[in-house]
Amino acid sequence: MKKKQQHPGGGADPWPHGAPLGGAPPALGSWKRRVPLLPFLRFSLRDYGFCMATLLVFCLGSLLYQLSGGPPRFLLDLRQYLGNSTYLDDHGPPPSKVLPFPSQVVYNRVGKCGSRTVVLLLRILSEKHGFNLVTSDIHNKTRLTKNEQMELIKNISTAEQPYLFTRHVHFLNFSRFGGDQPVYINIIRDPVNRFLSNYFFRRFGDWRGEQNHMIRTPSMRQEERYLDINECILENYPECSNPRLFYIIPYFCGQHPRCREPGEWALERAKLNVNENFLLVGILEELEDVLLLLERFLPHYFKGVLSIYKDPEHRKLGNMTVTVKKTVPSPEAVQILYQRMRYEYEFYHYVKEQFHLLKRKFGLKSRVSKPPLRPHFFIPTPLETDEPIDDEEQDDEKWLEDIYKR
């Protein structure tokens, strides 16, 4: 029978199957003794002490950064990324995301200047490029009180970026109320043509439906609906005289009461705002060039807009917004309109010159070889400055949604 090995200190050998690798077993009580924690895991007391020291340092560090103001910035960002619901409660709103392109755009569209066509394009582009198209259910209130301005600016500024807000509204100064001034864009057209389009649109609508004008102006009397345009102008009806004809400039002048008074003050203020706050003011008569420049300036919003606009299906839908039953006034009536709208024309030609200058910088040629002659105002009488009647055209956009769902 094989005799059991005896340990020098007495008793059975703790390693009956042989000494561990690395040499003979140490004596009992030695600090180098290996303690078998688990059958498959063994480490020395030195390793155990190192682990305990590391744990102590971690606990002390955790205590220190909590006492000194909370978790580090990296952990806060990680919590936000992982969607921790208590982030906003504990640390307030996160800083706004800085995008590498204009992320706040406002199109305070002028009525009867191609805005329906542009809005239809924007609906398509917003789904294609993923920006937030913000519209308004209010279509006939362009002049706002101070509180209404503050409320609207607050609602616009809190929209998810990048956004493009569009509504018929006179220029809003965001910085006056402590907001970030957005990038403005707009389109205007020849003032007399705009007036005629609006005059007949209110009475007879467009090709979208034979009865839409009845829905738009249900209270209009028959004699007013069929009022001859020449009689309206020559007899100086309110709809065909100032201040109702002073329409385009207030969209660029702003919300100041003097912006609604035809005169040099409103004209110069409108020009100043065009230079300082508008990225682009285009001319409807050159809409394709307007869209091309918008694609150059704001590609994240308007990339591919020209190809969409030229698509036959879109052209078919766009033609439905053409006003019907338009007639041309007599030369005498047109000349009177020119005189009554001389500030509007001064602004229109100023914007047109700026637009053509911008086109030349980008190598685009104007289709008109020489600019048309400006109207000669032969009646230098002062313009009326009564408060305008609040009768803006309504802009029912439901038809756009119906068309887009087809």
PDB file of N, CA and C in Angstrom, residues 198-266:
ATOM      1  N   ASN A 198     -56.468  89.306 -58.201  1.00  0.00           N
ATOM      2  CA  ASN A 198     -57.232  89.232 -56.957  1.00  0.00           C
ATOM      3  C   ASN A 198     -58.676  89.705 -57.164  1.00  0.00           C
ATOM      4  N   TYR A 199     -58.858  90.734 -57.984  1.00  0.00           N
ATOM      5  CA  TYR A 199     -60.183  91.289 -58.229  1.00  0.00           C
ATOM      6  C   TYR A 199     -61.110  90.231 -58.818  1.00  0.00           C
ATOM      7  N   PHE A 200     -60.642  89.530 -59.842  1.00  0.00           N
ATOM      8  CA  PHE A 200     -61.494  88.536 -60.500  1.00  0.00           C
ATOM      9  C   PHE A 200     -61.523  87.207 -59.739  1.00  0.00           C
ATOM     10  N   PHE A 201     -60.466  86.915 -58.990  1.00  0.00           N
ATOM     11  CA  PHE A 201     -60.456  85.683 -58.211  1.00  0.00           C
ATOM     12  C   PHE A 201     -61.515  85.730 -57.119  1.00  0.00           C
ATOM     13  N   ARG A 202     -61.658  86.870 -56.469  1.00  0.00           N
ATOM     14  CA  ARG A 202     -62.653  87.005 -55.415  1.00  0.00           C
ATOM     15  C   ARG A 202     -64.060  86.844 -55.964  1.00  0.00           C
ATOM     16  N   ARG A 203     -64.240  87.146 -57.231  1.00  0.00           N
ATOM     17  CA  ARG A 203     -65.577  87.098 -57.832  1.00  0.00           C
ATOM     18  C   ARG A 203     -65.877  85.768 -58.521  1.00  0.00           C
ATOM     19  N   PHE A 204     -64.880  85.208 -59.190  1.00  0.00           N
ATOM     20  CA  PHE A 204     -65.152  84.041 -60.034  1.00  0.00           C
ATOM     21  C   PHE A 204     -64.246  82.847 -59.762  1.00  0.00           C
ATOM     22  N   GLY A 205     -63.298  82.968 -58.837  1.00  0.00           N
ATOM     23  CA  GLY A 205     -62.459  81.827 -58.476  1.00  0.00           C
ATOM     24  C   GLY A 205     -61.469  81.453 -59.564  1.00  0.00           C
ATOM     25  N   ASP A 206     -61.124  80.163 -59.613  1.00  0.00           N
ATOM     26  CA  ASP A 206     -60.182  79.669 -60.609  1.00  0.00           C
ATOM     27  C   ASP A 206     -60.694  78.343 -61.168  1.00  0.00           C
ATOM     28  N   TRP A 207     -59.835  77.635 -61.876  1.00  0.00           N
ATOM     29  CA  TRP A 207     -60.266  76.424 -62.570  1.00  0.00           C
ATOM     30  C   TRP A 207     -60.439  75.228 -61.645  1.00  0.00           C
ATOM     31  N   ARG A 208     -60.196  75.395 -60.350  1.00  0.00           N
ATOM     32  CA  ARG A 208     -60.371  74.259 -59.439  1.00  0.00           C
ATOM     33  C   ARG A 208     -61.835  73.885 -59.258  1.00  0.00           C
ATOM     34  N   GLY A 209     -62.714  74.838 -59.434  1.00  0.00           N
ATOM     35  CA  GLY A 209     -64.132  74.541 -59.274  1.00  0.00           C
ATOM     36  C   GLY A 209     -64.978  75.742 -59.605  1.00  0.00           C
ATOM     37  N   GLU A 210     -66.132  75.499 -60.167  1.00  0.00           N
ATOM     38  CA  GLU A 210     -66.971  76.606 -60.601  1.00  0.00           C
ATOM     39  C   GLU A 210     -67.589  77.360 -59.437  1.00  0.00           C
ATOM     40  N   GLN A 211     -67.694  76.697 -58.275  1.00  0.00           N
ATOM     41  CA  GLN A 211     -68.396  77.322 -57.167  1.00  0.00           C
ATOM     42  C   GLN A 211     -67.466  77.789 -56.043  1.00  0.00           C
ATOM     43  N   ASN A 212     -66.148  77.667 -56.223  1.00  0.00           N
ATOM     44  CA  ASN A 212     -65.285  78.014 -55.087  1.00  0.00           C
ATOM     45  C   ASN A 212     -65.327  79.505 -54.767  1.00  0.00           C
ATOM     46  N   HIS A 213     -65.625  80.342 -55.742  1.00  0.00           N
ATOM     47  CA  HIS A 213     -65.730  81.769 -55.452  1.00  0.00           C
ATOM     48  C   HIS A 213     -66.969  82.055 -54.594  1.00  0.00           C
ATOM     49  N   MET A 214     -68.017  81.247 -54.748  1.00  0.00           N
ATOM     50  CA  MET A 214     -69.205  81.423 -53.911  1.00  0.00           C
ATOM     51  C   MET A 214     -68.897  81.094 -52.453  1.00  0.00           C
ATOM     52  N   ILE A 215     -68.054  80.092 -52.256  1.00  0.00           N
ATOM     53  CA  ILE A 215     -67.656  79.727 -50.892  1.00  0.00           C
ATOM     54  C   ILE A 215     -66.750  80.793 -50.302  1.00  0.00           C
ATOM     55  N   ARG A 216     -65.890  81.380 -51.127  1.00  0.00           N
ATOM     56  CA  ARG A 216     -64.918  82.356 -50.654  1.00  0.00           C
ATOM     57  C   ARG A 216     -65.583  83.691 -50.303  1.00  0.00           C
ATOM     58  N   THR A 217     -66.508  84.146 -51.117  1.00  0.00           N
ATOM     59  CA  THR A 217     -67.166  85.443 -50.875  1.00  0.00           C
ATOM     60  C   THR A 217     -68.681  85.255 -50.922  1.00  0.00           C
ATOM     61  N   PRO A 218     -69.228  84.529 -49.951  1.00  0.00           N
ATOM     62  CA  PRO A 218     -70.671  84.248 -49.999  1.00  0.00           C
ATOM     63  C   PRO A 218     -71.543  85.478 -49.799  1.00  0.00           C
ATOM     64  N   SER A 219     -71.012  86.499 -49.109  1.00  0.00           N
ATOM     65  CA  SER A 219     -71.839  87.678 -48.818  1.00  0.00           C
ATOM     66  C   SER A 219     -71.773  88.733 -49.918  1.00  0.00           C
ATOM     67  N   MET A 220     -70.992  88.487 -50.963  1.00  0.00           N
ATOM     68  CA  MET A 220     -70.876  89.474 -52.041  1.00  0.00           C
ATOM     69  C   MET A 220     -72.174  89.530 -52.847  1.00  0.00           C
ATOM     70  N   ARG A 221     -72.694  90.725 -52.988  1.00  0.00           N
ATOM     71  CA  ARG A 221     -73.923  90.907 -53.750  1.00  0.00           C
ATOM     72  C   ARG A 221     -73.666  90.715 -55.238  1.00  0.00           C
ATOM     73  N   GLN A 222     -74.699  90.358 -55.961  1.00  0.00           N
ATOM     74  CA  GLN A 222     -74.551  90.067 -57.377  1.00  0.00           C
ATOM     75  C   GLN A 222     -74.071  91.290 -58.158  1.00  0.00           C
ATOM     76  N   GLU A 223     -74.611  92.477 -57.815  1.00  0.00           N
ATOM     77  CA  GLU A 223     -74.179  93.668 -58.549  1.00  0.00           C
ATOM     78  C   GLU A 223     -72.704  93.983 -58.283  1.00  0.00           C
ATOM     79  N   GLU A 224     -72.237  93.652 -57.091  1.00  0.00           N
ATOM     80  CA  GLU A 224     -70.813  93.847 -56.794  1.00  0.00           C
ATOM     81  C   GLU A 224     -69.967  92.787 -57.491  1.00  0.00           C
ATOM     82  N   ARG A 225     -70.468  91.541 -57.533  1.00  0.00           N
ATOM     83  CA  ARG A 225     -69.714  90.466 -58.156  1.00  0.00           C
ATOM     84  C   ARG A 225     -69.505  90.729 -59.649  1.00  0.00           C
ATOM     85  N   TYR A 226     -70.474  91.304 -60.285  1.00  0.00           N
ATOM     86  CA  TYR A 226     -70.374  91.550 -61.723  1.00  0.00           C
ATOM     87  C   TYR A 226     -70.088  93.015 -62.042  1.00  0.00           C
ATOM     88  N   LEU A 227     -69.510  93.732 -61.070  1.00  0.00           N
ATOM     89  CA  LEU A 227     -69.130  95.126 -61.284  1.00  0.00           C
ATOM     90  C   LEU A 227     -68.014  95.207 -62.321  1.00  0.00           C
ATOM     91  N   ASP A 228     -68.215  96.035 -63.332  1.00  0.00           N
ATOM     92  CA  ASP A 228     -67.216  96.181 -64.388  1.00  0.00           C
ATOM     93  C   ASP A 228     -65.939  96.787 -63.806  1.00  0.00           C
ATOM     94  N   ILE A 229     -64.793  96.233 -64.178  1.00  0.00           N
ATOM     95  CA  ILE A 229     -63.519  96.673 -63.621  1.00  0.00           C
ATOM     96  C   ILE A 229     -63.229  98.133 -63.951  1.00  0.00           C
ATOM     97  N   ASN A 230     -63.628  98.572 -65.138  1.00  0.00           N
ATOM     98  CA  ASN A 230     -63.393  99.964 -65.510  1.00  0.00           C
ATOM     99  C   ASN A 230     -64.227 100.912 -64.652  1.00  0.00           C
ATOM    100  N   GLU A 231     -65.465 100.536 -64.397  1.00  0.00           N
ATOM    101  CA  GLU A 231     -66.310 101.380 -63.547  1.00  0.00           C
ATOM    102  C   GLU A 231     -65.739 101.447 -62.135  1.00  0.00           C
ATOM    103  N   CYS A 232     -65.251 100.319 -61.640  1.00  0.00           N
ATOM    104  CA  CYS A 232     -64.682 100.284 -60.288  1.00  0.00           C
ATOM    105  C   CYS A 232     -63.502 101.249 -60.175  1.00  0.00           C
ATOM    106  N   ILE A 233     -62.651 101.274 -61.218  1.00  0.00           N
ATOM    107  CA  ILE A 233     -61.461 102.123 -61.177  1.00  0.00           C
ATOM    108  C   ILE A 233     -61.821 103.586 -61.425  1.00  0.00           C
ATOM    109  N   LEU A 234     -62.568 103.833 -62.480  1.00  0.00           N
ATOM    110  CA  LEU A 234     -62.855 105.219 -62.861  1.00  0.00           C
ATOM    111  C   LEU A 234     -63.764 105.918 -61.869  1.00  0.00           C
ATOM    112  N   GLU A 235     -64.676 105.152 -61.233  1.00  0.00           N
ATOM    113  CA  GLU A 235     -65.588 105.752 -60.257  1.00  0.00           C
ATOM    114  C   GLU A 235     -65.009 105.717 -58.849  1.00  0.00           C
ATOM    115  N   ASN A 236     -63.783 105.262 -58.727  1.00  0.00           N
ATOM    116  CA  ASN A 236     -63.052 105.302 -57.455  1.00  0.00           C
ATOM    117  C   ASN A 236     -63.747 104.520 -56.341  1.00  0.00           C
ATOM    118  N   TYR A 237     -64.187 103.300 -56.684  1.00  0.00           N
ATOM    119  CA  TYR A 237     -64.772 102.434 -55.655  1.00  0.00           C
ATOM    120  C   TYR A 237     -63.683 102.073 -54.629  1.00  0.00           C
ATOM    121  N   PRO A 238     -64.055 101.804 -53.376  1.00  0.00           N
ATOM    122  CA  PRO A 238     -63.040 101.500 -52.337  1.00  0.00           C
ATOM    123  C   PRO A 238     -62.109 100.353 -52.721  1.00  0.00           C
ATOM    124  N   GLU A 239     -62.645  99.336 -53.389  1.00  0.00           N
ATOM    125  CA  GLU A 239     -61.814  98.186 -53.739  1.00  0.00           C
ATOM    126  C   GLU A 239     -60.749  98.540 -54.770  1.00  0.00           C
ATOM    127  N   CYS A 240     -60.977  99.587 -55.531  1.00  0.00           N
ATOM    128  CA  CYS A 240     -60.072  99.953 -56.616  1.00  0.00           C
ATOM    129  C   CYS A 240     -59.315 101.243 -56.331  1.00  0.00           C
ATOM    130  N   SER A 241     -59.229 101.619 -55.083  1.00  0.00           N
ATOM    131  CA  SER A 241     -58.509 102.840 -54.734  1.00  0.00           C
ATOM    132  C   SER A 241     -57.704 102.596 -53.454  1.00  0.00           C
ATOM    133  N   ASN A 242     -56.933 103.578 -53.065  1.00  0.00           N
ATOM    134  CA  ASN A 242     -56.162 103.465 -51.834  1.00  0.00           C
ATOM    135  C   ASN A 242     -57.059 103.647 -50.623  1.00  0.00           C
ATOM    136  N   PRO A 243     -56.745 103.028 -49.516  1.00  0.00           N
ATOM    137  CA  PRO A 243     -55.502 102.288 -49.249  1.00  0.00           C
ATOM    138  C   PRO A 243     -55.551 100.816 -49.629  1.00  0.00           C
ATOM    139  N   ARG A 244     -56.651 100.351 -50.220  1.00  0.00           N
ATOM    140  CA  ARG A 244     -56.766  98.932 -50.558  1.00  0.00           C
ATOM    141  C   ARG A 244     -55.737  98.507 -51.592  1.00  0.00           C
ATOM    142  N   LEU A 245     -55.302  99.428 -52.437  1.00  0.00           N
ATOM    143  CA  LEU A 245     -54.313  99.097 -53.454  1.00  0.00           C
ATOM    144  C   LEU A 245     -52.892  99.019 -52.895  1.00  0.00           C
ATOM    145  N   PHE A 246     -52.692  99.544 -51.708  1.00  0.00           N
ATOM    146  CA  PHE A 246     -51.375  99.513 -51.074  1.00  0.00           C
ATOM    147  C   PHE A 246     -51.226  98.167 -50.371  1.00  0.00           C
ATOM    148  N   TYR A 247     -50.814  97.183 -51.120  1.00  0.00           N
ATOM    149  CA  TYR A 247     -50.910  95.799 -50.645  1.00  0.00           C
ATOM    150  C   TYR A 247     -49.558  95.108 -50.473  1.00  0.00           C
ATOM    151  N   ILE A 248     -48.638  95.254 -51.415  1.00  0.00           N
ATOM    152  CA  ILE A 248     -47.391  94.489 -51.392  1.00  0.00           C
ATOM    153  C   ILE A 248     -46.412  95.023 -50.347  1.00  0.00           C
ATOM    154  N   ILE A 249     -46.231  96.321 -50.295  1.00  0.00           N
ATOM    155  CA  ILE A 249     -45.210  96.919 -49.430  1.00  0.00           C
ATOM    156  C   ILE A 249     -45.356  96.522 -47.962  1.00  0.00           C
ATOM    157  N   PRO A 250     -46.582  96.496 -47.383  1.00  0.00           N
ATOM    158  CA  PRO A 250     -46.686  96.117 -45.963  1.00  0.00           C
ATOM    159  C   PRO A 250     -46.124  94.736 -45.649  1.00  0.00           C
ATOM    160  N   TYR A 251     -46.099  93.820 -46.597  1.00  0.00           N
ATOM    161  CA  TYR A 251     -45.534  92.495 -46.347  1.00  0.00           C
ATOM    162  C   TYR A 251     -44.038  92.568 -46.052  1.00  0.00           C
ATOM    163  N   PHE A 252     -43.396  93.657 -46.470  1.00  0.00           N
ATOM    164  CA  PHE A 252     -41.963  93.815 -46.260  1.00  0.00           C
ATOM    165  C   PHE A 252     -41.662  94.937 -45.266  1.00  0.00           C
ATOM    166  N   CYS A 253     -42.570  95.871 -45.137  1.00  0.00           N
ATOM    167  CA  CYS A 253     -42.368  96.962 -44.176  1.00  0.00           C
ATOM    168  C   CYS A 253     -42.519  96.458 -42.748  1.00  0.00           C
ATOM    169  N   GLY A 254     -43.587  95.709 -42.472  1.00  0.00           N
ATOM    170  CA  GLY A 254     -43.752  95.151 -41.138  1.00  0.00           C
ATOM    171  C   GLY A 254     -45.072  95.491 -40.495  1.00  0.00           C
ATOM    172  N   GLN A 255     -45.087  95.420 -39.170  1.00  0.00           N
ATOM    173  CA  GLN A 255     -46.323  95.559 -38.405  1.00  0.00           C
ATOM    174  C   GLN A 255     -46.554  96.965 -37.866  1.00  0.00           C
ATOM    175  N   HIS A 256     -45.651  97.889 -38.118  1.00  0.00           N
ATOM    176  CA  HIS A 256     -45.823  99.263 -37.654  1.00  0.00           C
ATOM    177  C   HIS A 256     -47.040  99.884 -38.345  1.00  0.00           C
ATOM    178  N   PRO A 257     -47.846 100.656 -37.623  1.00  0.00           N
ATOM    179  CA  PRO A 257     -49.041 101.259 -38.243  1.00  0.00           C
ATOM    180  C   PRO A 257     -48.727 102.083 -39.494  1.00  0.00           C
ATOM    181  N   ARG A 258     -47.573 102.723 -39.545  1.00  0.00           N
ATOM    182  CA  ARG A 258     -47.231 103.537 -40.710  1.00  0.00           C
ATOM    183  C   ARG A 258     -46.921 102.674 -41.931  1.00  0.00           C
ATOM    184  N   CYS A 259     -46.707 101.393 -41.723  1.00  0.00           N
ATOM    185  CA  CYS A 259     -46.463 100.498 -42.857  1.00  0.00           C
ATOM    186  C   CYS A 259     -47.702 100.324 -43.714  1.00  0.00           C
ATOM    187  N   ARG A 260     -48.862 100.701 -43.196  1.00  0.00           N
ATOM    188  CA  ARG A 260     -50.107 100.572 -43.957  1.00  0.00           C
ATOM    189  C   ARG A 260     -50.520 101.870 -44.614  1.00  0.00           C
ATOM    190  N   GLU A 261     -49.678 102.890 -44.482  1.00  0.00           N
ATOM    191  CA  GLU A 261     -49.964 104.183 -45.085  1.00  0.00           C
ATOM    192  C   GLU A 261     -49.116 104.353 -46.342  1.00  0.00           C
ATOM    193  N   PRO A 262     -49.726 104.503 -47.514  1.00  0.00           N
ATOM    194  CA  PRO A 262     -48.945 104.696 -48.730  1.00  0.00           C
ATOM    195  C   PRO A 262     -48.058 105.936 -48.624  1.00  0.00           C
ATOM    196  N   GLY A 263     -46.757 105.742 -48.759  1.00  0.00           N
ATOM    197  CA  GLY A 263     -45.845 106.879 -48.646  1.00  0.00           C
ATOM    198  C   GLY A 263     -44.394 106.437 -48.644  1.00  0.00           C
ATOM    199  N   GLU A 264     -43.498 107.423 -48.581  1.00  0.00           N
ATOM    200  CA  GLU A 264     -42.064 107.166 -48.634  1.00  0.00           C
ATOM    201  C   GLU A 264     -41.569 106.394 -47.406  1.00  0.00           C
ATOM    202  N   TRP A 265     -42.150 106.670 -46.250  1.00  0.00           N
ATOM    203  CA  TRP A 265     -41.654 106.010 -45.031  1.00  0.00           C
ATOM    204  C   TRP A 265     -41.805 104.498 -45.139  1.00  0.00           C
ATOM    205  N   ALA A 266     -42.993 104.044 -45.516  1.00  0.00           N
ATOM    206  CA  ALA A 266     -43.217 102.603 -45.643  1.00  0.00           C
ATOM    207  C   ALA A 266     -42.373 102.020 -46.768  1.00  0.00           C
TER     208      ALA A 266
END
